[in-house]
């Protein structure tokens, strides 16, 4: 795959290291161009990662015309995503975009149409789907070992001092971070969310301007629920970045701390006792994935383009996770339950 990278900021190192350090990517992906509004950033990344003959510049269309890529890797800031992804799709390239898929839901819907009209793939980086721990929890839920899933709960508590744009933006937790947890929840649940109540706060002592904490309650089509409790200003006892999860089924409960090994599940041994005894569920073996996190999404994208199959985090799926974010924001602003607009 000949690929052009657009947006050579902080995240580009994660992508370029993933490509360099994953043999299945290294032998298949050739970085033929680098673009950034700041051309020196494009030149720096091309040289730092050894792509000395790559085309560099600040104009995506010009670099595409010269480098003739099959795909564009889009790592620009969310506000520039619609324009950049549309340019790449209209130029006949498949696109792998960083999250979020778009800055607004209408923009995401436009991009969906543009990709469909162009007959090209648009896939989104949701790296948490490509972790062994979440795959194992998904296996436990899908095996039926804890019965039918009736509730899924995620706690995300990290006191994160980023500095920079996050501390100035509105709805910071819901817009910048919750998309990962919401998408992970959709990955785990057999039923899609249809509505949400959300309360957003900026707790006393917050170093963010707006919305550093949120509590959301989603109801799903099958009557099950997903709850999210999150804060970026919860100091003293961080969860993992993947969140801490409780999946409750009709027969038992699975707990996952977000790590590779931190999974347990119990079912009750009697349906009649007041407080029935519990016994552990035999867990599936830990997963070995062909590549994990960012490398996993990039490899899935490359293979989807090679074979024509749908990628795990394709635009048609990802827009449903994005809809959760914007419905939660809408609910937080109006105080009402909001139906998902998808
Ligand atoms: N998946 C994850 O875990 C994860 C983690 C962090 C960031 N991200 C996402 O990655 C994206 C980039 O984040 P970052 O931290 O690298 O930001 P950044 O600000 O460090 O870099 C963004 C770069 O894009 C360039 N740029 C902006 N508009 C452009 C345009 N129109 N054309 C060309 N270049 C343009 C900027 O000059 C900058 O160099 C964001 O969407 C962010 O949400 C994802």
Tab-separated table of C-alpha atoms and ligand atoms in Angstrom:
chain	number	residue	atom	x	y	z
A	1	UNK	CA	0.000	0.000	0.000
A	2	UNK	CA	1.355	3.399	-1.014
A	3	UNK	CA	0.284	5.833	1.704
A	4	UNK	CA	0.424	9.578	2.316
A	5	UNK	CA	0.272	10.838	5.915
A	6	UNK	CA	-1.506	14.153	6.513
A	7	UNK	CA	-1.068	15.731	9.951
A	8	UNK	CA	2.431	15.182	11.279
A	9	UNK	CA	1.869	16.177	14.914
A	10	UNK	CA	2.167	14.249	18.183
A	11	UNK	CA	0.115	11.229	17.118
A	12	UNK	CA	2.105	10.650	13.933
A	13	UNK	CA	4.940	9.145	15.984
A	14	UNK	CA	2.567	6.453	17.293
A	15	UNK	CA	1.529	5.548	13.745
A	16	UNK	CA	5.006	5.593	12.260
A	17	UNK	CA	6.443	3.512	15.113
A	18	UNK	CA	3.569	1.020	14.752
A	19	UNK	CA	4.361	0.680	11.030
A	20	UNK	CA	8.115	0.401	11.648
A	21	UNK	CA	7.801	-2.141	14.465
A	22	UNK	CA	5.084	-4.409	13.037
A	23	UNK	CA	6.544	-6.704	10.349
A	24	UNK	CA	3.130	-7.293	8.706
A	25	UNK	CA	2.850	-3.519	8.234
A	26	UNK	CA	6.464	-2.716	7.544
A	27	UNK	CA	6.555	-5.064	4.574
A	28	UNK	CA	3.208	-3.878	3.158
A	29	UNK	CA	3.033	-0.111	3.766
A	30	UNK	CA	5.236	2.318	1.878
A	31	UNK	CA	5.004	5.901	3.111
A	32	UNK	CA	5.260	7.882	-0.124
A	33	UNK	CA	4.205	11.304	1.150
A	34	UNK	CA	3.939	13.525	4.236
A	35	UNK	CA	1.738	16.627	4.509
A	36	UNK	CA	1.318	19.208	7.253
A	37	UNK	CA	0.271	22.858	7.301
A	38	UNK	CA	3.702	23.255	8.856
A	39	UNK	CA	5.847	21.821	6.063
A	40	UNK	CA	8.849	21.431	8.369
A	41	UNK	CA	6.841	18.886	10.414
A	42	UNK	CA	6.182	16.872	7.240
A	43	UNK	CA	9.869	16.962	6.278
A	44	UNK	CA	10.968	16.091	9.824
A	45	UNK	CA	8.791	12.949	10.018
A	46	UNK	CA	9.831	11.768	6.528
A	47	UNK	CA	13.482	12.082	7.445
A	48	UNK	CA	13.193	10.824	11.043
A	49	UNK	CA	11.520	7.584	9.931
A	50	UNK	CA	13.769	7.024	6.904
A	51	UNK	CA	11.349	7.787	4.059
A	52	UNK	CA	13.938	9.880	2.272
A	53	UNK	CA	12.318	9.761	-1.167
A	54	UNK	CA	8.800	10.599	0.059
A	55	UNK	CA	7.069	13.693	-1.336
A	56	UNK	CA	6.533	16.358	1.338
A	57	UNK	CA	4.460	19.528	1.386
A	58	UNK	CA	1.641	21.542	2.916
A	59	UNK	CA	-0.934	20.964	0.145
A	60	UNK	CA	-2.593	17.535	0.325
A	61	UNK	CA	-3.981	17.618	-3.235
A	62	UNK	CA	-0.564	18.468	-4.696
A	63	UNK	CA	1.175	15.716	-2.723
A	64	UNK	CA	-1.475	13.158	-3.745
A	65	UNK	CA	-1.073	14.170	-7.395
A	66	UNK	CA	2.689	13.645	-7.220
A	67	UNK	CA	2.933	10.618	-4.900
A	68	UNK	CA	-0.075	8.710	-6.324
A	69	UNK	CA	-1.009	6.896	-3.094
A	70	UNK	CA	-3.579	4.135	-2.653
A	71	UNK	CA	-4.444	5.488	0.782
A	72	UNK	CA	-4.276	8.602	2.938
A	73	UNK	CA	-3.574	8.380	6.669
A	74	UNK	CA	-5.449	11.328	8.193
A	75	UNK	CA	-4.121	12.525	11.562
A	76	UNK	CA	-5.183	16.162	11.399
A	77	UNK	CA	-7.027	17.929	14.198
A	78	UNK	CA	-10.783	17.143	14.347
A	79	UNK	CA	-11.745	20.575	12.974
A	80	UNK	CA	-9.871	19.879	9.714
A	81	UNK	CA	-11.012	16.264	9.299
A	82	UNK	CA	-14.047	16.797	7.056
A	83	UNK	CA	-12.108	18.812	4.474
A	84	UNK	CA	-9.019	16.601	4.494
A	85	UNK	CA	-10.852	13.256	4.385
A	86	UNK	CA	-13.169	14.517	1.632
A	87	UNK	CA	-10.195	15.733	-0.445
A	88	UNK	CA	-8.506	12.348	-0.134
A	89	UNK	CA	-11.663	10.329	-0.927
A	90	UNK	CA	-12.499	12.554	-3.898
A	91	UNK	CA	-8.936	12.080	-5.165
A	92	UNK	CA	-9.608	8.314	-5.296
A	93	UNK	CA	-7.802	7.264	-2.103
A	94	UNK	CA	-8.961	4.976	0.691
A	95	UNK	CA	-8.751	6.861	4.004
A	96	UNK	CA	-7.792	5.795	7.501
A	97	UNK	CA	-8.675	8.664	9.875
A	98	UNK	CA	-7.824	9.254	13.493
A	99	UNK	CA	-10.769	9.494	15.830
A	100	UNK	CA	-13.137	11.309	15.925
A	101	UNK	CA	-14.592	10.451	12.509
A	102	UNK	CA	-15.794	14.063	12.229
A	103	UNK	CA	-16.213	17.180	14.309
A	104	UNK	CA	-20.026	17.070	14.089
A	105	UNK	CA	-22.601	14.416	13.218
A	106	UNK	CA	-23.720	16.227	10.015
A	107	UNK	CA	-20.065	16.290	8.904
A	108	UNK	CA	-19.781	12.557	9.594
A	109	UNK	CA	-22.915	11.925	7.512
A	110	UNK	CA	-21.455	13.988	4.651
A	111	UNK	CA	-18.219	11.976	4.789
A	112	UNK	CA	-20.201	8.737	4.734
A	113	UNK	CA	-21.895	9.857	1.510
A	114	UNK	CA	-18.646	11.073	-0.049
A	115	UNK	CA	-16.927	7.720	0.633
A	116	UNK	CA	-19.893	5.829	-0.770
A	117	UNK	CA	-19.990	7.988	-3.926
A	118	UNK	CA	-16.226	7.579	-4.377
A	119	UNK	CA	-16.430	3.824	-3.812
A	120	UNK	CA	-13.552	4.078	-1.317
A	121	UNK	CA	-13.095	2.845	2.235
A	122	UNK	CA	-13.111	5.261	5.153
A	123	UNK	CA	-11.992	3.569	8.349
A	124	UNK	CA	-11.534	5.153	11.785
A	125	UNK	CA	-8.871	4.533	14.412
A	126	UNK	CA	-10.614	3.012	17.444
A	127	UNK	CA	-7.531	1.329	18.799
A	128	UNK	CA	-9.214	-0.105	21.884
A	129	UNK	CA	-11.093	-2.686	19.825
A	130	UNK	CA	-7.712	-4.177	18.965
A	131	UNK	CA	-6.637	-5.129	22.484
A	132	UNK	CA	-6.470	-8.731	23.754
A	133	UNK	CA	-8.348	-7.877	26.967
A	134	UNK	CA	-11.478	-6.503	25.293
A	135	UNK	CA	-11.565	-9.398	22.813
A	136	UNK	CA	-11.516	-11.821	25.751
A	137	UNK	CA	-14.359	-10.017	27.548
A	138	UNK	CA	-16.327	-10.003	24.285
A	139	UNK	CA	-15.810	-13.763	24.011
A	140	UNK	CA	-17.129	-14.269	27.557
A	141	UNK	CA	-20.241	-12.169	26.832
A	142	UNK	CA	-20.889	-13.852	23.465
A	143	UNK	CA	-20.380	-17.350	24.906
A	144	UNK	CA	-23.487	-16.867	27.038
A	145	UNK	CA	-21.542	-17.920	30.149
A	146	UNK	CA	-23.014	-15.048	32.191
A	147	UNK	CA	-26.394	-15.337	30.446
A	148	UNK	CA	-28.061	-12.574	28.446
A	149	UNK	CA	-26.358	-9.201	28.916
A	150	UNK	CA	-28.695	-6.858	30.779
A	151	UNK	CA	-26.294	-4.071	31.805
A	152	UNK	CA	-22.823	-2.861	30.966
A	153	UNK	CA	-21.081	-0.300	33.172
A	154	UNK	CA	-17.847	1.559	32.453
A	155	UNK	CA	-15.872	3.749	34.855
A	156	UNK	CA	-13.198	6.053	33.471
A	157	UNK	CA	-11.336	8.037	36.121
A	158	UNK	CA	-8.025	9.595	35.181
A	159	UNK	CA	-6.561	12.806	36.560
A	160	UNK	CA	-4.867	13.853	33.319
A	161	UNK	CA	-2.869	17.075	33.086
A	162	UNK	CA	-2.391	17.469	29.333
A	163	UNK	CA	-2.095	21.222	29.045
A	164	UNK	CA	-2.837	22.561	25.551
A	165	UNK	CA	-6.082	22.571	23.565
A	166	UNK	CA	-7.978	20.098	25.754
A	167	UNK	CA	-7.968	22.474	28.706
A	168	UNK	CA	-9.632	25.152	26.589
A	169	UNK	CA	-12.309	23.171	24.736
A	170	UNK	CA	-15.993	22.605	25.536
A	171	UNK	CA	-17.272	19.103	26.419
A	172	UNK	CA	-13.682	17.939	26.714
A	173	UNK	CA	-14.297	14.502	28.218
A	174	UNK	CA	-17.268	13.573	26.013
A	175	UNK	CA	-15.752	14.905	22.780
A	176	UNK	CA	-12.118	13.970	23.122
A	177	UNK	CA	-12.157	10.763	25.172
A	178	UNK	CA	-15.596	9.180	25.665
A	179	UNK	CA	-15.763	8.156	21.996
A	180	UNK	CA	-13.247	5.391	22.869
A	181	UNK	CA	-15.340	4.047	25.764
A	182	UNK	CA	-18.654	4.412	23.917
A	183	UNK	CA	-17.237	2.586	20.899
A	184	UNK	CA	-15.844	-0.153	23.153
A	185	UNK	CA	-19.305	-0.531	24.728
A	186	UNK	CA	-20.925	-0.922	21.293
A	187	UNK	CA	-18.262	-3.496	20.431
A	188	UNK	CA	-19.188	-5.505	23.546
A	189	UNK	CA	-22.975	-5.222	23.510
A	190	UNK	CA	-25.283	-7.334	21.365
A	191	UNK	CA	-27.770	-4.451	21.064
A	192	UNK	CA	-27.395	-0.840	19.850
A	193	UNK	CA	-28.024	2.209	22.074
A	194	UNK	CA	-31.152	4.156	21.130
A	195	UNK	CA	-31.318	6.936	23.725
A	196	UNK	CA	-29.317	8.673	26.465
A	197	UNK	CA	-29.597	10.826	29.563
A	198	UNK	CA	-26.366	12.602	30.367
A	199	UNK	CA	-25.222	15.020	33.029
A	200	UNK	CA	-21.969	16.839	32.446
A	201	UNK	CA	-20.082	18.824	35.083
A	202	UNK	CA	-16.847	20.667	35.525
A	203	UNK	CA	-16.019	19.703	39.116
A	204	UNK	CA	-14.675	22.136	41.710
A	205	UNK	CA	-10.911	22.362	41.261
A	206	UNK	CA	-11.034	21.331	37.594
A	207	UNK	CA	-8.110	22.563	35.505
A	208	UNK	CA	-10.238	22.237	32.364
A	209	UNK	CA	-12.486	25.029	31.077
A	210	UNK	CA	-15.551	22.836	30.476
A	211	UNK	CA	-17.038	19.382	30.880
A	212	UNK	CA	-14.230	17.439	32.555
A	213	UNK	CA	-16.692	14.925	34.033
A	214	UNK	CA	-19.818	13.212	32.754
A	215	UNK	CA	-22.332	10.565	33.788
A	216	UNK	CA	-24.382	9.007	31.009
A	217	UNK	CA	-27.125	6.379	30.943
A	218	UNK	CA	-27.834	4.803	27.560
A	219	UNK	CA	-30.811	2.551	26.889
A	220	UNK	CA	-30.437	-0.105	24.213
A	221	UNK	CA	-32.886	-1.490	21.656
A	222	UNK	CA	-33.188	-4.784	23.565
A	223	UNK	CA	-33.946	-3.121	26.921
A	224	UNK	CA	-30.425	-3.491	28.340
A	225	UNK	CA	-28.488	-0.439	29.539
A	226	UNK	CA	-24.986	0.990	29.320
A	227	UNK	CA	-23.797	3.466	31.935
A	228	UNK	CA	-20.682	5.607	31.762
A	229	UNK	CA	-19.121	7.461	34.668
A	230	UNK	CA	-16.101	9.474	33.628
A	231	UNK	CA	-13.791	12.178	34.922
A	232	UNK	CA	-10.538	13.677	33.809
A	233	UNK	CA	-10.115	15.437	37.145
A	234	UNK	CA	-10.432	12.429	39.465
A	235	UNK	CA	-7.097	12.457	41.291
A	236	UNK	CA	-5.718	9.677	43.431
A	237	UNK	CA	-7.017	6.395	42.019
A	238	UNK	CA	-6.821	6.181	38.238
A	239	UNK	CA	-8.581	3.494	36.257
A	240	UNK	CA	-6.836	2.260	33.127
A	241	UNK	CA	-7.254	4.302	29.921
A	242	UNK	CA	-9.471	1.432	28.734
A	243	UNK	CA	-11.835	2.009	31.735
A	244	UNK	CA	-12.994	-0.433	34.382
A	245	UNK	CA	-15.958	-2.574	33.294
A	246	UNK	CA	-18.814	-4.573	34.850
A	247	UNK	CA	-20.935	-6.705	32.533
A	248	UNK	CA	-24.073	-8.100	34.187
A	249	UNK	CA	-25.915	-11.005	32.613
A	250	UNK	CA	-28.946	-13.029	33.639
A	251	UNK	CA	-26.691	-15.690	35.220
A	252	UNK	CA	-23.643	-13.800	36.464
A	253	UNK	CA	-21.167	-10.964	36.154
A	254	UNK	CA	-17.873	-10.338	34.381
A	255	UNK	CA	-15.378	-7.739	35.590
A	256	UNK	CA	-12.575	-6.332	33.456
A	257	UNK	CA	-10.033	-3.731	34.587
A	258	UNK	CA	-8.924	-2.810	31.061
A	259	UNK	CA	-5.650	-4.726	31.160
A	260	UNK	CA	-4.676	-7.826	29.188
A	261	UNK	CA	-5.137	-10.206	32.137
A	262	UNK	CA	-7.541	-8.383	34.446
A	263	UNK	CA	-10.690	-10.329	33.631
A	264	UNK	CA	-12.841	-12.438	35.936
A	265	UNK	CA	-16.392	-13.770	35.779
A	266	UNK	CA	-18.674	-15.520	38.254
A	267	UNK	CA	-22.071	-17.184	38.012
A	268	UNK	CA	-24.379	-18.264	40.815
A	269	UNK	CA	-24.739	-21.922	41.650
A	270	UNK	CA	-28.351	-21.763	42.870
A	271	UNK	CA	-31.383	-19.805	41.773
A	272	UNK	CA	-33.234	-20.113	45.088
A	273	UNK	CA	-30.860	-19.084	47.932
A	274	UNK	CA	-31.166	-15.554	49.349
A	275	UNK	CA	-27.476	-14.871	48.633
A	276	UNK	CA	-26.479	-17.704	46.292
A	277	UNK	CA	-22.933	-19.009	46.261
A	278	UNK	CA	-20.916	-18.133	43.191
A	279	UNK	CA	-18.387	-20.021	41.138
A	280	UNK	CA	-15.914	-18.721	38.600
A	281	UNK	CA	-16.540	-19.089	34.900
A	282	UNK	CA	-13.789	-20.840	32.936
A	283	UNK	CA	-12.274	-18.017	30.917
A	284	UNK	CA	-11.172	-18.321	27.305
A	285	UNK	CA	-7.398	-18.323	26.756
A	286	UNK	CA	-5.784	-14.902	26.430
A	287	UNK	CA	-5.956	-13.700	22.842
A	288	UNK	CA	-2.975	-13.379	20.577
A	289	UNK	CA	-3.792	-10.741	17.979
A	290	UNK	CA	-1.810	-10.247	14.753
A	291	UNK	CA	-1.202	-6.654	15.901
A	292	UNK	CA	-2.506	-4.568	18.763
A	293	UNK	CA	-3.878	-1.059	19.304
A	294	UNK	CA	-2.917	1.377	16.503
A	295	UNK	CA	-0.955	-1.320	14.648
A	296	UNK	CA	-4.048	-3.530	14.856
A	297	UNK	CA	-6.323	-0.932	13.254
A	298	UNK	CA	-3.799	-0.084	10.531
A	299	UNK	CA	-3.317	-3.797	9.703
A	300	UNK	CA	-7.079	-4.366	9.630
A	301	UNK	CA	-7.390	-1.391	7.219
A	302	UNK	CA	-4.602	-2.678	4.947
A	303	UNK	CA	-6.175	-6.145	4.806
A	304	UNK	CA	-9.649	-4.700	4.196
A	305	UNK	CA	-8.309	-2.714	1.226
A	306	UNK	CA	-6.416	-5.767	-0.064
A	307	UNK	CA	-9.401	-8.108	0.153
A	308	UNK	CA	-12.381	-5.765	-0.206
A	309	UNK	CA	-13.887	-6.914	3.122
A	310	UNK	CA	-15.337	-4.416	5.600
A	311	UNK	CA	-12.917	-3.203	8.269
A	312	UNK	CA	-13.839	-3.625	11.941
A	313	UNK	CA	-13.937	0.132	12.494
A	314	UNK	CA	-15.437	1.193	9.151
A	315	UNK	CA	-17.211	4.568	8.861
A	316	UNK	CA	-20.641	2.883	8.635
A	317	UNK	CA	-20.124	1.389	12.099
A	318	UNK	CA	-18.145	4.204	13.682
A	319	UNK	CA	-20.765	6.853	12.993
A	320	UNK	CA	-23.008	5.018	15.490
A	321	UNK	CA	-20.403	5.525	18.244
A	322	UNK	CA	-20.038	9.178	17.254
A	323	UNK	CA	-23.824	9.537	17.453
A	324	UNK	CA	-23.602	8.433	21.103
A	325	UNK	CA	-21.178	11.278	21.837
A	326	UNK	CA	-23.323	13.974	20.242
A	327	UNK	CA	-26.542	12.626	21.778
A	328	UNK	CA	-24.863	12.678	25.217
A	329	UNK	CA	-23.770	16.287	24.672
A	330	UNK	CA	-27.263	17.213	23.518
A	331	UNK	CA	-28.772	15.586	26.613
A	332	UNK	CA	-26.280	17.337	28.900
A	333	UNK	CA	-27.256	20.676	27.350
A	334	UNK	CA	-31.030	20.144	27.374
A	335	UNK	CA	-31.431	18.004	30.491
A	336	UNK	CA	-33.674	15.627	28.525
A	337	UNK	CA	-33.363	12.083	27.226
A	338	UNK	CA	-32.119	12.310	23.654
A	339	UNK	CA	-32.774	9.710	20.970
A	340	UNK	CA	-29.754	8.741	18.920
A	341	UNK	CA	-29.896	10.404	15.505
A	342	UNK	CA	-28.682	7.563	13.310
B	1	LIG	N1	-6.503	7.146	18.938
B	1	LIG	C1	-5.933	7.711	19.977
B	1	LIG	O1	-5.701	7.077	21.006
B	1	LIG	C2	-5.560	9.179	19.893
B	1	LIG	C3	-4.731	9.753	20.862
B	1	LIG	C4	-4.394	11.104	20.721
B	1	LIG	C5	-4.875	11.848	19.651
B	1	LIG	N2	-5.714	11.252	18.749
B	1	LIG	C6	-6.277	12.006	17.605
B	1	LIG	O2	-5.259	12.220	16.624
B	1	LIG	C7	-5.530	13.432	15.909
B	1	LIG	C8	-4.258	14.293	15.920
B	1	LIG	O3	-3.912	14.558	17.263
B	1	LIG	P1	-2.443	15.065	17.644
B	1	LIG	O4	-2.354	14.886	19.117
B	1	LIG	O5	-1.434	14.471	16.742
B	1	LIG	O6	-2.609	16.637	17.308
B	1	LIG	P2	-1.441	17.645	16.979
B	1	LIG	O7	-2.031	19.003	17.161
B	1	LIG	O8	-0.191	17.291	17.714
B	1	LIG	O9	-1.125	17.401	15.414
B	1	LIG	C9	-2.037	17.695	14.409
B	1	LIG	C10	-1.232	18.113	13.174
B	1	LIG	O10	-2.134	18.294	12.083
B	1	LIG	C11	-1.702	19.416	11.346
B	1	LIG	N3	-2.844	19.938	10.601
B	1	LIG	C12	-3.961	20.548	11.102
B	1	LIG	N4	-4.805	20.852	10.090
B	1	LIG	C13	-4.216	20.427	8.951
B	1	LIG	C14	-4.593	20.442	7.576
B	1	LIG	N5	-5.754	20.987	7.194
B	1	LIG	N6	-3.750	19.927	6.669
B	1	LIG	C15	-2.577	19.377	7.058
B	1	LIG	N7	-2.157	19.329	8.351
B	1	LIG	C16	-2.980	19.830	9.278
B	1	LIG	C17	-1.182	20.394	12.403
B	1	LIG	O11	-0.295	21.333	11.820
B	1	LIG	C18	-0.478	19.417	13.364
B	1	LIG	O12	0.889	19.226	13.011
B	1	LIG	C19	-6.758	14.066	16.586
B	1	LIG	O13	-7.908	13.746	15.840
B	1	LIG	C20	-6.798	13.384	17.959
B	1	LIG	O14	-8.118	13.301	18.487
B	1	LIG	C21	-6.036	9.938	18.846
